[in-house]
Structure formats: C-alpha cells, structure tokens
mmCIF file of C-alpha atoms in Angstrom:
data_model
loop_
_atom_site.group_PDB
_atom_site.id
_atom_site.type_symbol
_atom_site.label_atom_id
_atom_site.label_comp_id
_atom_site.label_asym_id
_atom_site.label_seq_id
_atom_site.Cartn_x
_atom_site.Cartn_y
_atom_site.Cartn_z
ATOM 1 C CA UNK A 1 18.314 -17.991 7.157
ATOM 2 C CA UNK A 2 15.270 -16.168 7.779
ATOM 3 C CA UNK A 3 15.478 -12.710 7.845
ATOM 4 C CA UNK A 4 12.069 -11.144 8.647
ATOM 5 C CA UNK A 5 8.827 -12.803 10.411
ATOM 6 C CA UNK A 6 5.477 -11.654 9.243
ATOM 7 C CA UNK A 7 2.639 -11.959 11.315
ATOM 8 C CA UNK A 8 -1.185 -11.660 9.272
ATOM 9 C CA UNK A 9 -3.703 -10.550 10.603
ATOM 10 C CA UNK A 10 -6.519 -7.408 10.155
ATOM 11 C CA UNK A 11 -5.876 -4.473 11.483
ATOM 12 C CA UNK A 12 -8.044 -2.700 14.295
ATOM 13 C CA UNK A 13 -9.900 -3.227 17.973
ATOM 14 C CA UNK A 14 -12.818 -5.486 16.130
ATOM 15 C CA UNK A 15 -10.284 -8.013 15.445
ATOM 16 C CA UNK A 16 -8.015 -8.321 17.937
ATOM 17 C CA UNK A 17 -9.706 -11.276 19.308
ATOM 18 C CA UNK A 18 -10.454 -12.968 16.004
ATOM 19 C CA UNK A 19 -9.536 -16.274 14.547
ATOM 20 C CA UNK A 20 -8.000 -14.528 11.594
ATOM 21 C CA UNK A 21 -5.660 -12.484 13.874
ATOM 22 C CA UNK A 22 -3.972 -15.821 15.645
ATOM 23 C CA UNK A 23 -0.269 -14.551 14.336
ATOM 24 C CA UNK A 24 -0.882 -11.121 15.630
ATOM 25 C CA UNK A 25 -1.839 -12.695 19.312
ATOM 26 C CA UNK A 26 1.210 -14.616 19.160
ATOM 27 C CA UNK A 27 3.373 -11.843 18.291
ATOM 28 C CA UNK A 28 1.978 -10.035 21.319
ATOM 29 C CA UNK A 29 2.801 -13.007 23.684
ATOM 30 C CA UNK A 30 6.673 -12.997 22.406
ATOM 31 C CA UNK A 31 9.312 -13.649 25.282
ATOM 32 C CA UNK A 32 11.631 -11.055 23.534
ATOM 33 C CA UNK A 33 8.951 -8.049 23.126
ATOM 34 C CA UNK A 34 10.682 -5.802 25.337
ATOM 35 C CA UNK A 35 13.498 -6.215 22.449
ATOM 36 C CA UNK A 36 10.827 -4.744 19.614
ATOM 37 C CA UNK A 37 10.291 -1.088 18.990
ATOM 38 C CA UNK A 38 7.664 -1.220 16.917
ATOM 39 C CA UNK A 39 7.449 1.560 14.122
ATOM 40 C CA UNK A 40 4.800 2.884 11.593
ATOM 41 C CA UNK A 41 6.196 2.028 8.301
ATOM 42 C CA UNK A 42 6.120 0.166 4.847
ATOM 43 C CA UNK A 43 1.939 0.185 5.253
ATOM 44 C CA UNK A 44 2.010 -1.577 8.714
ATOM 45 C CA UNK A 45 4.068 -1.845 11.633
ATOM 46 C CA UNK A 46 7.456 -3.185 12.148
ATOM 47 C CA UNK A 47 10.357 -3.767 14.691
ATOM 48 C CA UNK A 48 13.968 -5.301 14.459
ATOM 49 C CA UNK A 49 16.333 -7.367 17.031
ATOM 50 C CA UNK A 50 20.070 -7.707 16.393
ATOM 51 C CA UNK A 51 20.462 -11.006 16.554
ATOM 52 C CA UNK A 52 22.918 -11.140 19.433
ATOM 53 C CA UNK A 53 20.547 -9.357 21.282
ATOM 54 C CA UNK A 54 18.004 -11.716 20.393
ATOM 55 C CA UNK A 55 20.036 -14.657 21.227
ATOM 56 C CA UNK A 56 21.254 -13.580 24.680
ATOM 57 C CA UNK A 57 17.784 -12.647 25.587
ATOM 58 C CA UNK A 58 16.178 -15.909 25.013
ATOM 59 C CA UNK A 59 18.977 -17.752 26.475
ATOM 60 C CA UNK A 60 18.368 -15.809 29.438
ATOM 61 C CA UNK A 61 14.530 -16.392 29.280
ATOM 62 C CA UNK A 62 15.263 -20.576 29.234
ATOM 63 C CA UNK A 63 13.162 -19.847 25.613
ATOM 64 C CA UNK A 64 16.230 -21.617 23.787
ATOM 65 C CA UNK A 65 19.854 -22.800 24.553
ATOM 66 C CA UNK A 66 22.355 -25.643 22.776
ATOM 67 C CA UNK A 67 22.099 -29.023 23.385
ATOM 68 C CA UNK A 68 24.814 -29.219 26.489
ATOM 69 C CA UNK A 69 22.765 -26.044 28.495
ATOM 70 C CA UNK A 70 25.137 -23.348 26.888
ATOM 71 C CA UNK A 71 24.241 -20.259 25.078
ATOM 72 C CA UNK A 72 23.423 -20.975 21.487
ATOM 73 C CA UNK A 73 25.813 -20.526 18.648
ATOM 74 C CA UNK A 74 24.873 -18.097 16.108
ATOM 75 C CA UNK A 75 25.245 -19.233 12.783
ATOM 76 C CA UNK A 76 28.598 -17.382 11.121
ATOM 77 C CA UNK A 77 25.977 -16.963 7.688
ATOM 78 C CA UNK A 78 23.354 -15.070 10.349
ATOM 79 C CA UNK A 79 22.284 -11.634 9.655
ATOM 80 C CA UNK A 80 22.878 -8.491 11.966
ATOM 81 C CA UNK A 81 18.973 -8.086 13.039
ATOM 82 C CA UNK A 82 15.950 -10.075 12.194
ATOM 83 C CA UNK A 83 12.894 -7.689 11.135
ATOM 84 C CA UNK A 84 9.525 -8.353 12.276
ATOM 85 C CA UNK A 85 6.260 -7.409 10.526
ATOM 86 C CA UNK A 86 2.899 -6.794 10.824
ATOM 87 C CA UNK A 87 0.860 -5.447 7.647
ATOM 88 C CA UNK A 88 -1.922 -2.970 8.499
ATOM 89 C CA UNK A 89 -3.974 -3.099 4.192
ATOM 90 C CA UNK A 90 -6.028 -6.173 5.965
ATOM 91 C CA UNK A 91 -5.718 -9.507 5.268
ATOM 92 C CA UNK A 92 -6.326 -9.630 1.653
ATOM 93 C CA UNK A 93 -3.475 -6.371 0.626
ATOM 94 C CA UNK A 94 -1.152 -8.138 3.265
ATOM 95 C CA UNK A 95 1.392 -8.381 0.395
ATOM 96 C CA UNK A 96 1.443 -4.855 -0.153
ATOM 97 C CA UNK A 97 3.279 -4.220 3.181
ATOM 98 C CA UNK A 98 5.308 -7.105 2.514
ATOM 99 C CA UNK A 99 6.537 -6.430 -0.274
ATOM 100 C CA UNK A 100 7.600 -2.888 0.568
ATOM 101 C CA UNK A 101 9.735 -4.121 3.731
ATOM 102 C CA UNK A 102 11.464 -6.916 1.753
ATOM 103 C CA UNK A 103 12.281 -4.923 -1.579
ATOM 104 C CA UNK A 104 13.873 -1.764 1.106
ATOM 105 C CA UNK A 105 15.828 -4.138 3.070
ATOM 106 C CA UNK A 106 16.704 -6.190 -0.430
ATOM 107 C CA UNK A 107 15.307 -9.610 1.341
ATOM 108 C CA UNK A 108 14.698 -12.873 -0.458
ATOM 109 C CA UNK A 109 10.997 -14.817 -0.505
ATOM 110 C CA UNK A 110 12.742 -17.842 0.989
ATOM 111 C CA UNK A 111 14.008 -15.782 4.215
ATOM 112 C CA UNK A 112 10.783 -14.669 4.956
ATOM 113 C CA UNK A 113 8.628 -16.517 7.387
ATOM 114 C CA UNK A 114 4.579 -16.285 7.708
ATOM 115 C CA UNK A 115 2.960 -16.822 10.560
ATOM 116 C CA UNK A 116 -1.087 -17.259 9.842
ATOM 117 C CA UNK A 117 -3.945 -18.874 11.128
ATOM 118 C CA UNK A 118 -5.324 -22.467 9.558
ATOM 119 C CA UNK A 119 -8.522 -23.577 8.806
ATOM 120 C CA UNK A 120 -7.582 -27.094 7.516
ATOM 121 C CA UNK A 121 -5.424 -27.895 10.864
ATOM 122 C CA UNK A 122 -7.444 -28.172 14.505
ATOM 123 C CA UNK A 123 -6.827 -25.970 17.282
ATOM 124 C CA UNK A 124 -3.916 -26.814 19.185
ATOM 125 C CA UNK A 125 -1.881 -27.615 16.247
ATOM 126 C CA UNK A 126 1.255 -25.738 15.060
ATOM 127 C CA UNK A 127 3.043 -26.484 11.879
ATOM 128 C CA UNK A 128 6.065 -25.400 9.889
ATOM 129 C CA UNK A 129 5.731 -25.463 5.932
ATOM 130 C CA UNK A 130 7.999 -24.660 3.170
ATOM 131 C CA UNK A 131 5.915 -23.750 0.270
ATOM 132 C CA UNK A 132 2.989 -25.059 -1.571
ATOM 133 C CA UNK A 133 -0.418 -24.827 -1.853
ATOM 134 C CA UNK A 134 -1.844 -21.710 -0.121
ATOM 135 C CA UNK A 135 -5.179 -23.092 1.419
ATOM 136 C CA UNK A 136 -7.363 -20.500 0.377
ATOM 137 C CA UNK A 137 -5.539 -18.019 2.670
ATOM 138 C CA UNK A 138 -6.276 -14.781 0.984
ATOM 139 C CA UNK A 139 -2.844 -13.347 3.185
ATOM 140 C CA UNK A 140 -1.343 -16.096 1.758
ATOM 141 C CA UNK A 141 -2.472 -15.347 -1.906
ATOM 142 C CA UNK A 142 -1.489 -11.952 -1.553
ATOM 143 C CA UNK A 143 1.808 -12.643 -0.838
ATOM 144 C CA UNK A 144 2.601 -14.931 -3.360
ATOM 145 C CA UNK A 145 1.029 -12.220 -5.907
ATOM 146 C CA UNK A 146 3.843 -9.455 -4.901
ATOM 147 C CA UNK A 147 6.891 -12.302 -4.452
ATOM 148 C CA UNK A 148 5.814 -13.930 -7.421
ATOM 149 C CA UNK A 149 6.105 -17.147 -6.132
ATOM 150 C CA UNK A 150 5.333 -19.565 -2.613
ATOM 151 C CA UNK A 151 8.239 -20.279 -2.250
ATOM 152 C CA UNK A 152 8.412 -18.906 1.531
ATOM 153 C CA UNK A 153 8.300 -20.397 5.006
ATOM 154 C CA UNK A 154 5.157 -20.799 7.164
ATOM 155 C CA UNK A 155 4.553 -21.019 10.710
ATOM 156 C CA UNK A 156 0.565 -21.986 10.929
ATOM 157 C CA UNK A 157 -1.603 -21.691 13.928
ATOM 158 C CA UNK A 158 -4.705 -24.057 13.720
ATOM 159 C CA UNK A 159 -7.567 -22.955 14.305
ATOM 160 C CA UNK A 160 -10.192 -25.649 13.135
ATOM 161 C CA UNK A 161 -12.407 -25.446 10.144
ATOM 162 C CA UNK A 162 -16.109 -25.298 11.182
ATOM 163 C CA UNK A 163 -19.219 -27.355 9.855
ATOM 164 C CA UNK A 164 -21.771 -25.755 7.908
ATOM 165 C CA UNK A 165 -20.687 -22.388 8.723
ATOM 166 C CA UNK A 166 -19.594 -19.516 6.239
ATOM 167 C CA UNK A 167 -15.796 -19.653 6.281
ATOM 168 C CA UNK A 168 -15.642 -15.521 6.218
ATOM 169 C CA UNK A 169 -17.876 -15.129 9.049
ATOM 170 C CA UNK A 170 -15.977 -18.188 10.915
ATOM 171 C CA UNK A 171 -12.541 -16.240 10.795
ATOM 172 C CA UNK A 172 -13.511 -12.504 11.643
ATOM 173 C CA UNK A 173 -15.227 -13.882 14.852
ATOM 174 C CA UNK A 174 -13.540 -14.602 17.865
ATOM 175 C CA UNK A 175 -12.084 -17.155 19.414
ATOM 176 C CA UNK A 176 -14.124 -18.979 22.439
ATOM 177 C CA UNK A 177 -13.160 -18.931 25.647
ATOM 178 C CA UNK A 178 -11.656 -22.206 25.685
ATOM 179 C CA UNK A 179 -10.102 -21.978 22.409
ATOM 180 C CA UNK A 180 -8.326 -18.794 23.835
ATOM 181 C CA UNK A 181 -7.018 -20.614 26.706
ATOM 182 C CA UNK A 182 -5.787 -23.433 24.458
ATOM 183 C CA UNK A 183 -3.928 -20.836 22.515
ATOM 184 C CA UNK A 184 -1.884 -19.236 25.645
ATOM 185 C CA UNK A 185 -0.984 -22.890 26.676
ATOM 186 C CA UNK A 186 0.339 -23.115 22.831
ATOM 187 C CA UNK A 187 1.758 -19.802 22.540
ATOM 188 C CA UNK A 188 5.145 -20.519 24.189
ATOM 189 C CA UNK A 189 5.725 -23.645 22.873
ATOM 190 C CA UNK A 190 5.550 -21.792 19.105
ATOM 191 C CA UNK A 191 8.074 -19.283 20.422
ATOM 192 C CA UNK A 192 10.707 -22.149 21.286
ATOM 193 C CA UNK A 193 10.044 -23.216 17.271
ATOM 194 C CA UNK A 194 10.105 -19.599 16.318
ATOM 195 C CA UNK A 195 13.487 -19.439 17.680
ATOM 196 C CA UNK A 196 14.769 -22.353 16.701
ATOM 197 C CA UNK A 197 14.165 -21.485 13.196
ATOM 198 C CA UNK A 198 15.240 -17.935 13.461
ATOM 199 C CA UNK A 199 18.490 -19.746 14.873
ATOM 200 C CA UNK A 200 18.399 -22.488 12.306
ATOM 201 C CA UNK A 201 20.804 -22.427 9.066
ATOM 202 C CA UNK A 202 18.191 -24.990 7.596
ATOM 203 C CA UNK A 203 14.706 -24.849 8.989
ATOM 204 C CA UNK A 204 13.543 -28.150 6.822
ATOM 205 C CA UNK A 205 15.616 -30.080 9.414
ATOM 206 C CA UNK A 206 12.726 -29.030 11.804
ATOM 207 C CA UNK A 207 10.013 -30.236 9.507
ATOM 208 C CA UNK A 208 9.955 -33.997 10.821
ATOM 209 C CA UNK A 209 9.091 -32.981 14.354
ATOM 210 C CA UNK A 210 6.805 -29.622 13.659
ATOM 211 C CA UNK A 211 5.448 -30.640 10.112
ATOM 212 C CA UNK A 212 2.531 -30.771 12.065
ATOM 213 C CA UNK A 213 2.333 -30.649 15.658
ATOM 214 C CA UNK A 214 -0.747 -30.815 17.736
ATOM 215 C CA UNK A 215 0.372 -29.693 21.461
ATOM 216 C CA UNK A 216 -3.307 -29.138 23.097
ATOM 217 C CA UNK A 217 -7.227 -30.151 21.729
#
C-alpha cells in the first residue's frame, strides 16, 4: 500500500501558479488539509495523517465511502499514518528530498506515489501509472536516480504540450485563466482517486478506469 504521496513542484512565490507546480496546487486543494501539519524537514516540507484519521475524515467529507454508503474498511496490511511530501531542491534535485524521507521512515519505491504535471496528456486529464518511461520529467528522472529504479506509482495532472514553444519556458509559466478554472473543476475528482488508492491494497485494479481519464477540456 502506499505509504507516502509526493507532490513536485518548484519551490517559491514565482511558481505557485505555474504549470510545473500542478501537484503542489492540488495538494493545497486537499479535503483532509486541516489533518496536515506541515513541517520543515528532509530538504522540503512534509505532513502525516494516521490513517484512521484520514479515513473518518473523508468519510465524513462524502470524499470516499464503501460500496453500500458505510464507512470504508481499512485494509488489515494498512500502515499507521500516510506521509505526505513536498521537496523544496526544485524540480530537477526533487529526489534528494525524497530520498531522505523514504530511507528515515525505511519506505519502499513501490509505496510511494508521485503526483506531477504532464506534458504528453491534455488538460483535464488525470491518470494513474505504475512505472515506465519517465517522459522527460526531470522530477521524474531525479527520482528514479536516488530509488534506483521507476518502479513507483504516478498520479499525473495534464497539462497539454504546446506547439512550437520551448518546453522550459512552457512549464515555469502559468496556467491561463481558463486552464486554472479547468483545474479546480478537476481537483476534487483527483482527491476521490487519491483516496481510493491510499485506501486500495492494489492500486493496478484502478488502472482500467483512471489509466487515463480526461474529466474536463
């Protein structure tokens, strides 16, 4: 089960608003933020929820529940608290931080989940990947260099790869105004799939319906 949620982005006010910095405006815009206490540490910032704690509070919210409207079942195999992530060395050291929190809190590459922006999927679309090729995401890269492997989970936010525009200057520039509206309308709709994988025993079973998902365009 996953185990800690990492959320790239770039760290300061100039980016806040960026393309590049999707996962960090998502992890703002979580229905269980009043649950985070979010601490300087491991070269970023990072928070943990007990997972009953987590559970009861997105019951409560209508976020997630079990099938017949009761409150969801926490997996026997579940750990104590879920740890949440956000590296402040930039995009391209993002494994630094990683690395740090997982190797302290003795966590595997396949329980950690990265949430990141995407180029190659339009805006709108969320998707949840296990593994693979790393799409010229220099978070991505970085990660992979300190786990030593890709073998993690994703949780991509697309954001829509331009035409005949430098790629660089396309992701540390901000999102339009109507591209920012389409992401709050998407926003929640990720946090239902966030839970239901941080609920989830085996997150490929979720693959079929959020492989890749495109909610608004």
């Amino acid at each position: 089960m996953i185990q800690l949620v990492v959320f790239l982005g770039n760290y300061g006010r100039e980016y806040e608003k960026t393309r590049h910095n999707a996962a960090w405006q998502f992890a703002d815009s979580l229905p269980f933020g009043e649950l985070l206490d979010w601490q300087s540490k491991f070269k970023g910032i990072y928070a943990d929820a007990g997972i009953q704690s987590l559970a009861e509070t997105l019951c409560n919210k209508g976020v997630i529940a079990s099938k017949d409207g009761s409150p969801i079942r926490i997996p026997e195999n579940a750990p104590a608290k879920i740890f949440f992530l956000k590296p402040e060395t930039y995009m391209n050291n993002s494994g630094q931080s990683i690395i740090e929190l997982a190797s302290f809190f003795k966590i595997k590459p396949e329980e950690i989940l990265i949430v990141h922006d995407e180029l190659e999927l339009p805006i709108g679309t969320v998707s949840l990947k296990w593994s693979g090729g790393l799409g010229g995401h220099n978070g991505l890269r970085s990660a992979k260099s300190v786990l030593n492997t890709a073998d993690f989970w994703r949780l991509r936010f697309g954001i829509s790869k331009p035409s005949g525009r430098d790629i660089a200057d396309y992701v540390l520039s901000p999102f339009t105004a109507d591209e920012q509206i389409i992401l709050s309308q998407v926003f929640p709709q990720a946090a239902q799939l966030l839970a239901k994988i941080l609920f989830s025993t085996d997150p490929a079973r979720l693959i079929p319906e959020w492989g890749k998902k495109k909610l608004l365009a």
